[in-house]
Coordinates of C-alpha atoms and ligand atoms in Angstrom, one line a residue:
X1 CA 273.4 -2.5 -34.0
X2 CA 277.4 -1.7 -33.7
X3 CA 278.7 1.5 -35.4
X4 CA 281.4 0.9 -37.9
X5 CA 282.7 3.7 -40.1
X6 CA 280.3 4.2 -42.5
X7 CA 276.5 4.3 -41.5
X8 CA 273.4 3.6 -43.2
X9 CA 270.6 5.9 -42.1
X10 CA 266.9 5.3 -42.9
X11 CA 264.8 8.1 -42.0
X12 CA 261.5 7.8 -42.1
X13 CA 259.6 11.2 -42.0
X14 CA 255.7 9.8 -42.0
X15 CA 255.5 10.0 -38.4
X16 CA 256.1 14.1 -38.9
X17 CA 253.3 14.5 -41.4
X18 CA 251.1 17.5 -40.6
X19 CA 254.0 19.3 -39.1
X20 CA 255.5 20.1 -42.7
X21 CA 257.2 17.0 -43.6
X22 CA 256.2 14.6 -46.6
X23 CA 255.4 11.2 -46.5
X24 CA 258.9 9.6 -47.9
X25 CA 262.0 7.7 -46.2
X26 CA 265.5 8.6 -47.6
X27 CA 268.6 6.6 -47.0
X28 CA 271.8 8.5 -46.1
X29 CA 275.2 7.4 -46.5
X30 CA 277.6 9.2 -44.3
X31 CA 281.3 8.5 -42.3
X32 CA 280.0 9.9 -39.1
X33 CA 276.8 9.5 -37.0
X34 CA 274.8 13.3 -37.3
X35 CA 274.6 14.7 -33.3
X36 CA 272.1 17.5 -34.9
X37 CA 268.4 15.7 -35.5
X38 CA 265.7 17.8 -36.1
X39 CA 264.7 18.9 -32.4
X40 CA 268.1 18.7 -30.7
X41 CA 271.6 17.9 -30.3
X42 CA 272.7 14.3 -29.2
X43 CA 275.2 14.6 -26.8
X44 CA 276.1 13.1 -23.0
X45 CA 275.8 9.3 -25.5
X46 CA 278.8 7.3 -24.8
X47 CA 280.4 5.7 -28.1
X48 CA 279.8 2.5 -29.1
X49 CA 282.7 -0.3 -27.4
X50 CA 284.0 -1.9 -30.6
X51 CA 286.9 -2.4 -32.7
X52 CA 289.0 -3.1 -29.6
X53 CA 291.5 -6.0 -28.5
X54 CA 289.3 -7.7 -26.4
X55 CA 292.1 -9.5 -24.9
X56 CA 294.7 -6.9 -24.5
X57 CA 292.6 -4.6 -22.9
X58 CA 292.5 -7.5 -20.0
X59 CA 295.2 -7.4 -17.8
X60 CA 294.1 -10.4 -15.7
X61 CA 293.9 -12.7 -18.7
X62 CA 296.8 -11.6 -20.0
X63 CA 299.1 -12.4 -16.7
X64 CA 297.0 -15.6 -16.2
X65 CA 297.8 -17.1 -19.8
X66 CA 301.9 -16.3 -18.7
X67 CA 301.4 -17.1 -15.1
X68 CA 299.8 -21.0 -16.3
X69 CA 301.8 -21.5 -18.8
X70 CA 300.0 -20.2 -22.2
X71 CA 302.2 -17.7 -23.0
X72 CA 303.4 -19.5 -26.6
X73 CA 299.4 -19.0 -27.6
X74 CA 299.7 -15.2 -26.7
X75 CA 299.7 -14.4 -30.6
X76 CA 297.2 -16.4 -31.5
X77 CA 294.7 -15.1 -28.6
X78 CA 295.6 -11.6 -29.2
X79 CA 294.5 -12.0 -33.1
X80 CA 291.1 -13.5 -31.9
X81 CA 290.7 -11.0 -29.0
X82 CA 290.7 -8.2 -31.9
X83 CA 288.4 -10.5 -34.4
X84 CA 286.0 -10.5 -31.1
X85 CA 286.2 -7.0 -30.6
X86 CA 286.0 -6.0 -33.9
X87 CA 282.9 -4.3 -35.1
X88 CA 282.3 -6.8 -38.2
X89 CA 282.1 -9.8 -35.7
X90 CA 280.1 -8.1 -32.7
X91 CA 277.4 -7.4 -35.9
X92 CA 277.6 -11.3 -36.5
X93 CA 277.1 -12.2 -33.1
X94 CA 274.0 -10.0 -33.0
X95 CA 272.7 -11.3 -36.0
X96 CA 273.3 -14.8 -35.1
X97 CA 270.9 -14.1 -32.3
X98 CA 268.6 -12.2 -33.7
X99 CA 267.6 -14.5 -36.3
X100 CA 267.4 -17.3 -34.6
X101 CA 267.8 -20.7 -36.1
X102 CA 264.8 -22.7 -37.4
X103 CA 263.9 -26.3 -38.0
X104 CA 263.5 -27.8 -41.6
X105 CA 261.8 -31.1 -40.7
X106 CA 260.4 -31.6 -44.3
X107 CA 261.8 -30.5 -47.5
X108 CA 259.1 -29.5 -50.1
X109 CA 258.6 -32.9 -51.5
X110 CA 257.7 -34.4 -48.1
X111 CA 261.1 -36.4 -47.3
X112 CA 261.5 -35.8 -44.0
X113 CA 265.2 -34.0 -43.8
X114 CA 265.3 -33.4 -39.6
X115 CA 268.0 -29.7 -41.2
X116 CA 268.6 -26.4 -38.7
X117 CA 268.9 -23.4 -41.1
X118 CA 271.4 -20.9 -39.5
X119 CA 271.4 -17.5 -40.2
X120 CA 275.0 -16.9 -42.1
X121 CA 276.4 -15.1 -38.9
X122 CA 276.4 -18.1 -37.1
X123 CA 278.0 -20.0 -39.3
X124 CA 280.6 -17.3 -39.5
X125 CA 281.0 -17.3 -35.6
X126 CA 281.5 -21.4 -36.1
X127 CA 284.3 -20.9 -38.8
X128 CA 286.0 -18.2 -36.5
X129 CA 286.2 -20.4 -33.4
X130 CA 287.1 -23.5 -34.8
X131 CA 290.0 -21.7 -37.1
X132 CA 291.1 -21.0 -33.7
X133 CA 290.7 -24.3 -32.3
X134 CA 288.2 -23.4 -29.4
X135 CA 286.6 -26.8 -30.2
X136 CA 290.1 -28.8 -30.2
X137 CA 293.1 -27.0 -29.3
X138 CA 294.4 -29.3 -26.3
X139 CA 294.2 -32.0 -28.4
X140 CA 295.7 -30.7 -31.5
X141 CA 298.3 -29.3 -29.6
X142 CA 299.5 -31.2 -26.9
X143 CA 301.3 -29.0 -25.1
X144 CA 302.1 -27.0 -21.6
X145 CA 299.3 -24.4 -21.0
X146 CA 297.2 -25.5 -23.8
X147 CA 294.1 -25.9 -21.5
X148 CA 294.8 -22.8 -20.3
X149 CA 295.2 -21.2 -23.6
X150 CA 292.1 -22.8 -25.6
X151 CA 290.2 -21.5 -21.7
X152 CA 291.5 -18.1 -22.7
X153 CA 290.4 -18.2 -26.3
X154 CA 286.7 -19.5 -24.7
X155 CA 286.7 -16.7 -22.1
X156 CA 286.9 -13.9 -25.1
X157 CA 284.2 -16.3 -27.3
X158 CA 281.7 -16.6 -24.7
X159 CA 282.2 -12.5 -24.5
X160 CA 281.5 -11.9 -28.4
X161 CA 278.6 -14.6 -28.7
X162 CA 278.2 -17.6 -26.3
X163 CA 275.2 -19.4 -28.3
X164 CA 277.9 -21.1 -30.8
X165 CA 280.4 -22.0 -27.4
X166 CA 278.0 -24.5 -26.9
X167 CA 279.3 -27.0 -29.8
X168 CA 282.4 -25.6 -29.4
X169 CA 282.3 -26.9 -25.7
X170 CA 280.8 -30.2 -26.5
X171 CA 283.2 -31.3 -29.6
X172 CA 286.7 -30.3 -27.1
X173 CA 285.4 -32.2 -24.2
X174 CA 284.3 -35.5 -25.6
X175 CA 287.7 -36.3 -26.6
X176 CA 288.5 -37.7 -22.8
X177 CA 285.2 -39.9 -23.0
X178 CA 286.2 -41.0 -26.8
X179 CA 289.7 -42.4 -25.7
X180 CA 288.3 -44.9 -23.4
X181 CA 286.9 -46.0 -26.4
X182 CA 290.1 -47.1 -28.5
X183 CA 288.5 -48.1 -31.6
X184 CA 285.8 -45.5 -31.8
X185 CA 288.9 -42.6 -30.8
X186 CA 290.9 -43.9 -33.8
X187 CA 288.2 -43.2 -36.2
X188 CA 287.2 -39.5 -34.9
X189 CA 289.6 -38.1 -33.6
X190 CA 292.0 -37.4 -36.4
X191 CA 288.5 -35.4 -37.8
X192 CA 288.1 -33.9 -34.3
X193 CA 292.0 -32.2 -34.5
X194 CA 290.6 -30.7 -37.5
X195 CA 290.3 -26.9 -37.7
X196 CA 287.8 -26.6 -40.1
X197 CA 283.8 -26.1 -39.8
X198 CA 281.7 -27.2 -42.3
X199 CA 277.7 -26.1 -41.7
X200 CA 276.2 -28.7 -44.1
X201 CA 274.9 -32.0 -43.5
X202 CA 276.9 -34.5 -44.6
X203 CA 278.9 -37.4 -44.2
X204 CA 281.7 -36.5 -41.3
X205 CA 284.4 -38.1 -43.6
X206 CA 283.9 -35.6 -46.1
X207 CA 284.2 -32.0 -44.1
X208 CA 286.4 -30.2 -42.8
X209 CA 286.0 -30.5 -39.3
X210 CA 283.7 -32.4 -37.1
X211 CA 281.2 -31.5 -34.3
X212 CA 280.0 -33.4 -31.2
X213 CA 276.9 -33.2 -29.3
X214 CA 275.5 -34.9 -26.1
X215 CA 272.2 -36.0 -25.2
X216 CA 271.8 -37.2 -21.4
X217 CA 268.7 -35.5 -20.4
X218 CA 265.1 -37.1 -20.7
X219 CA 261.7 -35.7 -20.2
X220 CA 261.3 -38.0 -16.8
X221 CA 264.7 -36.7 -15.6
X222 CA 267.7 -34.4 -16.4
X223 CA 269.7 -34.7 -13.2
X224 CA 268.7 -38.2 -12.4
X225 CA 269.8 -39.7 -15.8
X226 CA 269.5 -43.4 -14.0
X227 CA 265.9 -42.7 -14.6
X228 CA 266.4 -42.5 -18.5
X229 CA 264.3 -45.2 -20.4
X230 CA 266.3 -44.6 -23.9
X231 CA 267.2 -48.6 -25.1
X232 CA 269.6 -50.2 -26.7
X233 CA 269.4 -53.7 -28.0
X234 CA 272.6 -55.2 -29.7
X235 CA 272.8 -55.7 -33.4
X236 CA 274.4 -58.9 -33.0
X237 CA 277.3 -58.7 -30.7
X238 CA 277.3 -57.3 -27.3
X239 CA 280.2 -54.8 -25.5
X240 CA 282.7 -52.3 -26.0
X241 CA 282.5 -50.5 -29.7
X242 CA 279.7 -52.2 -30.8
X243 CA 276.8 -50.9 -32.5
X244 CA 273.5 -51.4 -31.2
X245 CA 269.9 -50.0 -32.1
X246 CA 268.7 -47.3 -29.8
X247 CA 265.1 -46.2 -29.3
X248 CA 263.9 -43.5 -27.2
X249 CA 264.1 -39.3 -26.8
X250 CA 266.2 -37.1 -25.4
X251 CA 264.4 -34.0 -24.2
X252 CA 267.4 -31.5 -24.7
X253 CA 269.7 -32.0 -27.1
X254 CA 271.8 -28.8 -28.1
X255 CA 273.6 -28.8 -31.4
X256 CA 271.6 -31.2 -33.2
X257 CA 273.5 -30.4 -36.2
X258 CA 276.7 -31.9 -34.6
X259 CA 278.3 -34.7 -36.9
X260 CA 277.7 -37.2 -33.8
X261 CA 276.9 -37.2 -30.1
X262 CA 277.4 -39.2 -27.3
X263 CA 274.0 -40.2 -25.2
X264 CA 273.2 -42.6 -22.9
X265 CA 270.7 -45.2 -23.4
X266 CA 269.8 -48.1 -20.7
X267 CA 271.1 -51.8 -22.1
X268 CA 271.3 -55.1 -20.6
X269 CA 273.9 -54.1 -17.9
X270 CA 272.5 -50.8 -17.2
X271 CA 272.8 -47.7 -18.4
X272 CA 275.2 -46.8 -21.0
X273 CA 276.7 -44.7 -23.1
X274 CA 277.0 -44.5 -27.2
X275 CA 278.4 -42.8 -29.9
X276 CA 275.4 -41.6 -32.3
X277 CA 276.6 -40.5 -35.8
X278 CA 274.4 -38.3 -38.0
X279 CA 275.6 -40.7 -41.1
X280 CA 276.8 -44.0 -41.0
X281 CA 280.0 -45.7 -42.3
X282 CA 277.9 -46.2 -45.8
X283 CA 276.8 -42.9 -46.4
X284 CA 273.0 -43.0 -45.4
X285 CA 271.7 -41.0 -43.0
X286 CA 271.3 -42.3 -39.1
X287 CA 267.4 -42.1 -37.6
X288 CA 267.8 -39.4 -36.1
X289 CA 264.9 -37.0 -35.7
X290 CA 264.3 -33.7 -34.4
X291 CA 260.9 -33.4 -33.0
X292 CA 261.3 -29.2 -32.2
X293 CA 263.4 -26.9 -31.2
X294 CA 263.2 -25.6 -27.6
X295 CA 261.9 -21.6 -27.3
X296 CA 264.5 -20.7 -24.7
X297 CA 265.2 -17.4 -22.4
X298 CA 268.2 -16.9 -23.9
X299 CA 271.3 -18.9 -26.0
X300 CA 269.3 -17.9 -28.7
X301 CA 271.8 -18.3 -31.9
X302 CA 272.2 -21.8 -30.5
X303 CA 269.5 -24.6 -31.4
X304 CA 269.0 -26.8 -29.3
X305 CA 265.9 -29.1 -29.5
X306 CA 264.2 -32.7 -28.9
X307 CA 264.9 -35.7 -30.4
X308 CA 263.8 -39.5 -31.0
X309 CA 265.7 -42.3 -32.2
X310 CA 263.9 -44.9 -33.2
X311 CA 266.1 -48.5 -34.5
X312 CA 269.2 -45.2 -34.5
X313 CA 272.5 -47.0 -34.6
X314 CA 275.0 -46.2 -32.0
X315 CA 278.4 -47.6 -30.6
X316 CA 279.2 -48.5 -27.3
X317 CA 281.7 -46.3 -25.3
X318 CA 282.9 -48.4 -22.4
X319 CA 280.9 -51.4 -21.4
X320 CA 277.6 -51.6 -20.7
X321 CA 276.3 -50.2 -17.7
X322 CA 279.1 -47.8 -16.9
X323 CA 277.9 -44.8 -19.1
X324 CA 277.8 -42.3 -16.2
X325 CA 281.4 -42.5 -15.2
X326 CA 282.0 -43.0 -19.1
X327 CA 280.0 -39.5 -20.2
X328 CA 280.9 -38.1 -17.1
X329 CA 284.9 -37.7 -18.6
X330 CA 282.8 -35.2 -21.2
X331 CA 281.0 -33.2 -18.1
X332 CA 283.9 -32.4 -16.4
X333 CA 285.2 -30.7 -19.4
X334 CA 281.9 -28.9 -20.3
X335 CA 281.8 -28.1 -16.3
X336 CA 285.2 -26.2 -16.8
X337 CA 283.6 -24.4 -19.9
X338 CA 280.7 -23.4 -17.4
X339 CA 283.0 -22.0 -15.3
X340 CA 284.7 -19.9 -18.1
X341 CA 281.6 -18.9 -19.5
X342 CA 280.2 -17.3 -16.4
X343 CA 283.3 -15.5 -16.0
X344 CA 283.1 -14.4 -19.0
X345 CA 279.8 -12.8 -18.8
X346 CA 280.9 -11.4 -15.7
X347 CA 283.9 -9.6 -17.7
X348 CA 281.7 -8.3 -20.4
X349 CA 279.3 -6.7 -18.4
X350 CA 281.9 -5.1 -16.0
X351 CA 283.4 -3.7 -19.6
X352 CA 280.4 -2.4 -21.1
X353 CA 279.3 -0.9 -17.5
X354 CA 282.9 0.9 -16.9
X355 CA 282.9 2.1 -20.8
X356 CA 279.2 3.4 -20.3
X357 CA 279.8 5.5 -17.0
X358 CA 283.3 6.6 -18.1
X359 CA 281.3 8.6 -21.0
X360 CA 278.2 9.7 -19.4
X361 CA 277.2 12.3 -16.8
X362 CA 275.0 12.9 -14.5
X363 CA 274.3 15.5 -12.0
X364 CA 277.3 17.4 -13.1
X365 CA 279.8 14.8 -13.1
X366 CA 280.7 11.4 -15.0
X367 CA 279.3 8.6 -13.6
X368 CA 282.8 7.0 -13.4
X369 CA 283.5 9.9 -10.7
X370 CA 280.1 9.8 -9.0
X371 CA 281.2 7.8 -5.3
X372 CA 278.4 6.1 -5.0
X373 CA 278.8 4.7 -8.5
X374 CA 282.8 3.5 -8.3
X375 CA 281.6 1.6 -5.1
X376 CA 279.2 -0.5 -7.6
X377 CA 281.8 -0.9 -10.5
X378 CA 284.8 -1.5 -8.2
X379 CA 282.1 -4.2 -6.9
X380 CA 281.5 -5.8 -10.1
X381 CA 285.1 -5.3 -11.2
X382 CA 286.6 -7.1 -8.2
X383 CA 284.1 -9.9 -8.9
X384 CA 285.0 -10.5 -12.3
X385 CA 289.0 -10.3 -11.5
X386 CA 288.3 -13.1 -8.9
X387 CA 286.1 -15.4 -11.3
X388 CA 288.5 -14.8 -14.1
X389 CA 291.6 -16.2 -11.5
X390 CA 289.7 -19.1 -10.6
X391 CA 288.6 -20.5 -13.9
X392 CA 292.3 -20.4 -15.4
X393 CA 294.1 -21.8 -12.1
X394 CA 291.2 -24.6 -12.8
X395 CA 292.2 -24.8 -16.6
X396 CA 295.5 -25.3 -15.5
X397 CA 295.0 -28.2 -13.7
X398 CA 292.9 -29.6 -16.5
X399 CA 296.9 -29.0 -18.2
X400 CA 298.5 -30.8 -15.2
X401 CA 296.5 -33.7 -14.4
X402 CA 299.2 -36.2 -14.3
X403 CA 300.0 -34.9 -10.3
X404 CA 297.3 -36.6 -7.8
X405 CA 296.9 -33.3 -5.9
X406 CA 296.2 -31.9 -9.4
X407 CA 293.6 -34.3 -10.2
X408 CA 292.1 -33.8 -6.8
X409 CA 292.2 -30.3 -7.1
X410 CA 290.4 -30.5 -10.7
X411 CA 287.6 -32.8 -9.1
X412 CA 286.6 -30.3 -6.3
X413 CA 287.3 -27.6 -7.9
X414 CA 285.7 -27.9 -11.2
X415 CA 282.2 -28.5 -9.1
X416 CA 283.1 -25.9 -6.7
X417 CA 283.8 -23.0 -9.7
X418 CA 280.7 -24.5 -11.7
X419 CA 278.4 -24.0 -8.4
X420 CA 280.0 -20.6 -7.3
X421 CA 280.7 -18.5 -10.4
X422 CA 277.7 -19.5 -12.9
X423 CA 275.5 -18.7 -9.5
X424 CA 277.5 -15.0 -9.4
X425 CA 276.7 -14.3 -12.9
X426 CA 273.2 -13.0 -13.0
X427 CA 273.3 -10.7 -10.5
X428 CA 276.2 -9.2 -11.6
X429 CA 274.7 -8.9 -15.1
X430 CA 271.6 -7.1 -13.9
X431 CA 273.7 -5.1 -11.8
X432 CA 276.2 -3.7 -14.3
X433 CA 272.9 -3.3 -16.7
X434 CA 271.7 -1.0 -14.2
X435 CA 274.7 1.1 -14.2
X436 CA 273.7 1.6 -17.6
X437 CA 270.1 3.0 -17.1
X438 CA 267.8 2.7 -19.0
X439 CA 270.2 2.0 -22.2
X440 CA 271.2 -0.9 -20.9
X441 CA 268.0 -2.6 -20.4
X442 CA 267.0 -2.4 -24.8
X443 CA 268.4 -4.9 -27.0
X444 CA 271.0 -2.6 -29.2
X445 CA 273.0 -3.0 -26.1
X446 CA 274.4 -6.0 -25.9
X447 CA 273.3 -6.3 -21.7
X448 CA 270.0 -8.3 -22.3
X449 CA 271.8 -10.9 -24.3
X450 CA 274.3 -11.0 -21.3
X451 CA 271.3 -11.1 -18.9
X452 CA 269.5 -13.7 -21.0
X453 CA 272.3 -16.2 -20.8
X454 CA 273.6 -15.7 -17.2
X455 CA 271.5 -18.6 -15.4
X456 CA 272.1 -20.9 -18.3
X457 CA 275.7 -22.3 -16.9
X458 CA 274.1 -22.8 -13.4
X459 CA 271.2 -24.8 -14.8
X460 CA 272.9 -26.9 -17.4
X461 CA 275.7 -30.0 -17.1
X462 CA 274.5 -30.2 -13.4
X463 CA 272.5 -27.6 -11.6
X464 CA 273.3 -25.8 -8.4
X465 CA 272.0 -28.6 -6.3
X466 CA 273.7 -31.3 -8.2
X467 CA 276.6 -29.8 -8.0
X468 CA 276.8 -28.9 -4.6
X469 CA 275.8 -32.9 -4.1
X470 CA 278.5 -33.5 -5.8
X471 CA 281.2 -31.8 -3.6
X472 CA 279.6 -32.9 -1.1
X473 CA 280.2 -36.4 -2.4
X474 CA 284.0 -35.7 -3.7
X475 CA 284.8 -34.2 0.1
X476 CA 283.4 -37.6 1.8
X477 CA 284.9 -40.0 -0.8
X478 CA 287.5 -39.1 -2.7
X479 CA 290.9 -39.4 -1.6
X480 CA 293.1 -36.3 -1.0
X481 CA 290.3 -33.8 -2.6
X482 CA 290.2 -32.2 1.3
X483 CA 294.4 -32.4 1.1
X484 CA 294.1 -30.4 -2.4
X485 CA 292.1 -27.3 -1.3
X486 CA 294.6 -27.0 2.0
X487 CA 298.0 -27.3 -0.3
X488 CA 296.1 -24.5 -2.5
X489 CA 295.1 -22.3 0.2
X490 CA 298.5 -22.7 2.4
X491 CA 300.0 -21.0 -1.2
X492 CA 298.8 -17.8 -0.2
X493 CA 299.3 -18.1 3.6
X494 CA 300.8 -15.5 5.4
X495 CA 300.6 -13.0 3.4
X496 CA 296.8 -11.5 4.5
X497 CA 295.5 -12.3 8.6
X498 CA 292.1 -12.2 7.1
X499 CA 292.7 -14.7 4.7
X500 CA 294.3 -17.2 6.6
X501 CA 291.5 -16.9 9.6
X502 CA 289.2 -17.5 6.8
X503 CA 291.6 -20.4 5.0
X504 CA 291.5 -21.9 8.5
X505 CA 287.6 -21.8 8.9
X506 CA 286.7 -23.5 5.8
X507 CA 289.6 -26.0 6.1
X508 CA 288.0 -27.6 9.7
X509 CA 284.6 -26.9 8.4
X510 CA 285.3 -29.2 5.7
X511 CA 287.0 -31.5 7.8
X512 CA 283.7 -31.6 10.3
X513 CA 281.4 -31.8 7.2
X514 CA 283.8 -34.9 6.0
X515 CA 283.3 -36.9 9.6
X516 CA 279.5 -35.7 9.3
X517 CA 278.9 -37.8 6.2
X518 CA 280.7 -40.8 6.9
X519 CA 278.8 -40.9 10.2
X520 CA 275.9 -40.7 8.3
X521 CA 274.8 -37.2 10.4
X522 CA 271.3 -35.9 9.2
X523 CA 271.2 -32.4 8.1
X524 CA 274.7 -32.4 6.5
X525 CA 272.8 -31.8 3.0
X526 CA 271.3 -28.7 3.9
X527 CA 274.5 -26.9 5.0
X528 CA 276.1 -28.0 1.4
X529 CA 275.3 -24.5 -0.5
X530 CA 277.1 -22.3 2.7
X531 CA 279.9 -24.2 2.5
X532 CA 280.7 -24.7 -1.5
X533 CA 280.4 -21.1 -1.2
X534 CA 283.1 -20.7 1.5
X535 CA 285.3 -23.1 -0.6
X536 CA 284.6 -20.9 -3.2
X537 CA 285.3 -17.4 -1.6
X538 CA 288.8 -18.9 0.4
X539 CA 290.1 -20.2 -3.2
X540 CA 289.6 -17.1 -5.5
X541 CA 290.9 -15.3 -2.0
X542 CA 294.0 -17.4 -2.2
X543 CA 294.7 -16.3 -5.7
X544 CA 293.6 -12.9 -5.4
X545 CA 295.8 -12.2 -2.3
X546 CA 298.4 -13.9 -4.3
X547 CA 298.2 -12.5 -7.8
X548 CA 296.5 -9.1 -7.9
X549 CA 297.1 -5.8 -6.9
X550 CA 296.7 -4.5 -3.1
X551 CA 293.9 -2.6 -3.9
X552 CA 291.9 -5.5 -5.5
X553 CA 293.1 -7.7 -2.7
X554 CA 292.1 -5.1 0.2
X555 CA 288.8 -4.9 -1.7
X556 CA 287.9 -8.6 -1.9
X557 CA 289.3 -9.5 1.6
X558 CA 287.2 -6.9 3.4
X559 CA 283.7 -7.6 1.5
X560 CA 283.9 -11.2 1.1
X561 CA 286.1 -12.9 4.3
X562 CA 286.4 -10.6 6.8
X563 CA 283.1 -9.0 6.3
X564 CA 279.9 -10.4 5.1
X565 CA 279.5 -9.0 1.5
X566 CA 275.7 -8.0 2.1
X567 CA 272.9 -8.7 -1.0
X568 CA 273.9 -6.2 -3.7
X569 CA 277.0 -4.9 -5.0
X570 CA 278.1 -2.0 -4.5
X571 CA 278.9 -2.4 -0.4
X572 CA 282.9 -2.2 -0.6
X573 CA 284.1 -0.3 2.6
X574 CA 284.9 3.2 1.8
X575 CA 288.6 3.3 2.2
X576 CA 289.0 0.7 -0.8
X577 CA 290.9 2.4 -3.8
X578 CA 288.1 1.9 -6.1
X579 CA 289.1 4.0 -8.8
X580 CA 291.9 1.9 -9.2
X581 CA 290.3 -1.2 -9.3
X582 CA 288.0 0.2 -12.0
X583 CA 290.9 1.5 -14.3
X584 CA 292.5 -1.8 -13.9
X585 CA 289.0 -3.3 -15.3
X586 CA 288.7 -1.2 -18.3
X587 CA 292.0 0.6 -19.1
X588 CA 290.7 1.4 -23.0
X589 CA 288.9 5.0 -21.0
Ligands
FAD1 C1 269.6 -24.3 -23.0 C2 269.4 -26.0 -22.7 C3 270.6 -26.6 -23.4 C4 270.4 -27.8 -23.1 N1 271.5 -28.6 -23.7 C5 271.2 -30.1 -23.3 C6 271.9 -30.7 -24.2 O1 272.9 -30.8 -24.9 N2 271.8 -32.5 -23.5 C7 272.0 -32.8 -22.3 O2 271.7 -34.1 -22.3 N3 271.0 -31.7 -21.7 C8 270.9 -30.6 -22.2 N4 270.4 -29.3 -21.4 C9 269.6 -30.1 -20.2 C10 270.3 -29.6 -18.7 O3 271.4 -30.4 -18.3 C11 269.2 -30.0 -17.4 O4 267.9 -29.4 -17.7 C12 269.8 -30.2 -16.4 O5 271.0 -31.1 -16.1 C13 268.7 -30.4 -15.3 O6 267.9 -31.6 -15.5 P1 266.2 -31.2 -15.4 O7 266.1 -30.2 -16.2 O8 265.4 -32.6 -15.6 O9 266.0 -30.7 -13.8 P2 265.4 -31.8 -12.3 O10 266.3 -32.9 -12.7 O11 264.3 -32.2 -12.7 O12 266.2 -30.4 -11.7 C14 265.5 -29.9 -10.7 C15 265.8 -29.2 -9.9 O13 266.2 -29.8 -8.8 C16 267.2 -29.9 -8.7 N5 267.6 -31.2 -7.9 C17 268.0 -32.5 -8.3 N6 268.3 -33.3 -7.5 C18 268.1 -32.9 -6.1 C19 268.3 -33.4 -5.1 N7 269.0 -34.9 -5.0 N8 268.7 -32.8 -3.8 C20 268.4 -31.7 -4.4 N9 268.1 -30.8 -5.2 C21 268.1 -31.9 -6.8 C22 268.4 -29.5 -9.8 O14 269.4 -29.0 -9.1 C23 267.3 -28.8 -10.2 O15 267.5 -27.4 -9.4 C24 269.9 -28.5 -21.8 C25 269.7 -27.9 -20.7 C26 269.1 -26.3 -21.2 C27 268.6 -25.3 -20.6

């Protein structure tokens, strides 16, 4: 797919029979692609976007890292960005998705093994990201800005290969939930902070690093986990950290080769959270049966499976009946990553589109110089910048969660960002693909993979409506949530009259919705999506107004806050400085 310094061409002549060519195949090794083929010269085709620093070419990310106290990780992130933009790693990403994981239920002798075979490229991706702490940075290095630094790494990883980000994310996210059960955290946290990766199925204690998964969703209910039928019975004593026997299934269980999982099952006092290891402490395998792998739209490199538990050993995390509040500690962090991941998809899509259009001409001009294309590209870039600003600000709130206001902010903005940014990604990926014409539709470009990835973050970890209802719940019932939004919006007050007006309206609307829910007024739920959209736009607007250049402020505020943006990208008002926005998005060209 990706062209490096040296190329191998297989030229098959068999289709030219009758035109003077023999049936033969020859392999040519050369340093540069051959631009003269048999019938024509190859020209007006962009160069591949490889061997560049994904981090340093991203002004919004570089600035955001500094602003949110992540500068100490600058070098690590820059090195990682260089690797993620390298032809070699981009090739791994392609291979990991082209040669998808295969379930090996039995060995050749008929013994049940329940292993997943991945292409070596997937393991390389996992190894590189684990080495850089994508699965553990804030827990391994407890430093201010560490969640922001990790979010920046994740933002880069997701652009190159999204599938392996799922196990990275679940592993990072498990720690706060695990800490609710100190006896279990004492065993697992020292393993979690290791930066090694070992893809083999063997006891966690023998590995240079571990990976965690999560199992909540069952056939009869995913959003409504209270419908779970999987049961847990204590082996001897009931209570936190005690072993139980678990029987039942999980309909979705991504990364089944993980070393351990947090899962939900019904115990005597109700839905409870359990830590299920793949190996037991005596070194024998736990009962963990992988029934089949899901045949998915995208996220192909990541093995998502259906699993069964039969007398599987799991250790209770937290109290019986407190399964949801326990596992939600994990889910909050994976929701942050969903927003980061979708912002990242938009960033990569923007980059690909701008790069393509800066080298491709039509009707006598580069595409990037065509006025209408400038509008589309600038609009995509503005959306991507606003998403990046919001996820970095959100990641900061994970760092400074000690203040009550930040905790309230984190609570509400995790949900709002997850809803909005994840919902914006598919349309964005599609529009970026269209900028590349037919070239964007073929697998060799990264666009089909981005496009297939783009709806996923909105579905898992709470689908759109569920997240919307969660926002309503938080607004109505949780202290300080509306005030935390208001405080954030106030920081941008006074610099743009259009923003001020929009922010005031959103706060008024929030207060009205809060009153309506408390009064149990009918129909409030129906207004949820519009409310959440407006909250997200106000938050993004506040960050754009404070931290983006005038061109981006003008474009964002006029299109998203002052007027109806319309149904498609490319609808910025004609006076916007589009070329400046586009250049900022892709300074490589
Ligand atoms: C690739 C992939 C990997 C996954 N990996 C995992 C994993 O590792 N572990 C895991 O536990 N799960 C995993 N999931 C499952 C995922 O989290 C669920 O699919 C998701 O939570 C939705 O649950 P569901 O599929 O049962 O849909 P449902 O709960 O049936 O929801 C269907 C629709 O109804 C909406 N809805 C639900 N309730 C309401 C309501 N009250 N009002 C209005 N609308 C409502 C939802 O928003 C959704 O749009 C994975 C999913 C995918 C696609």
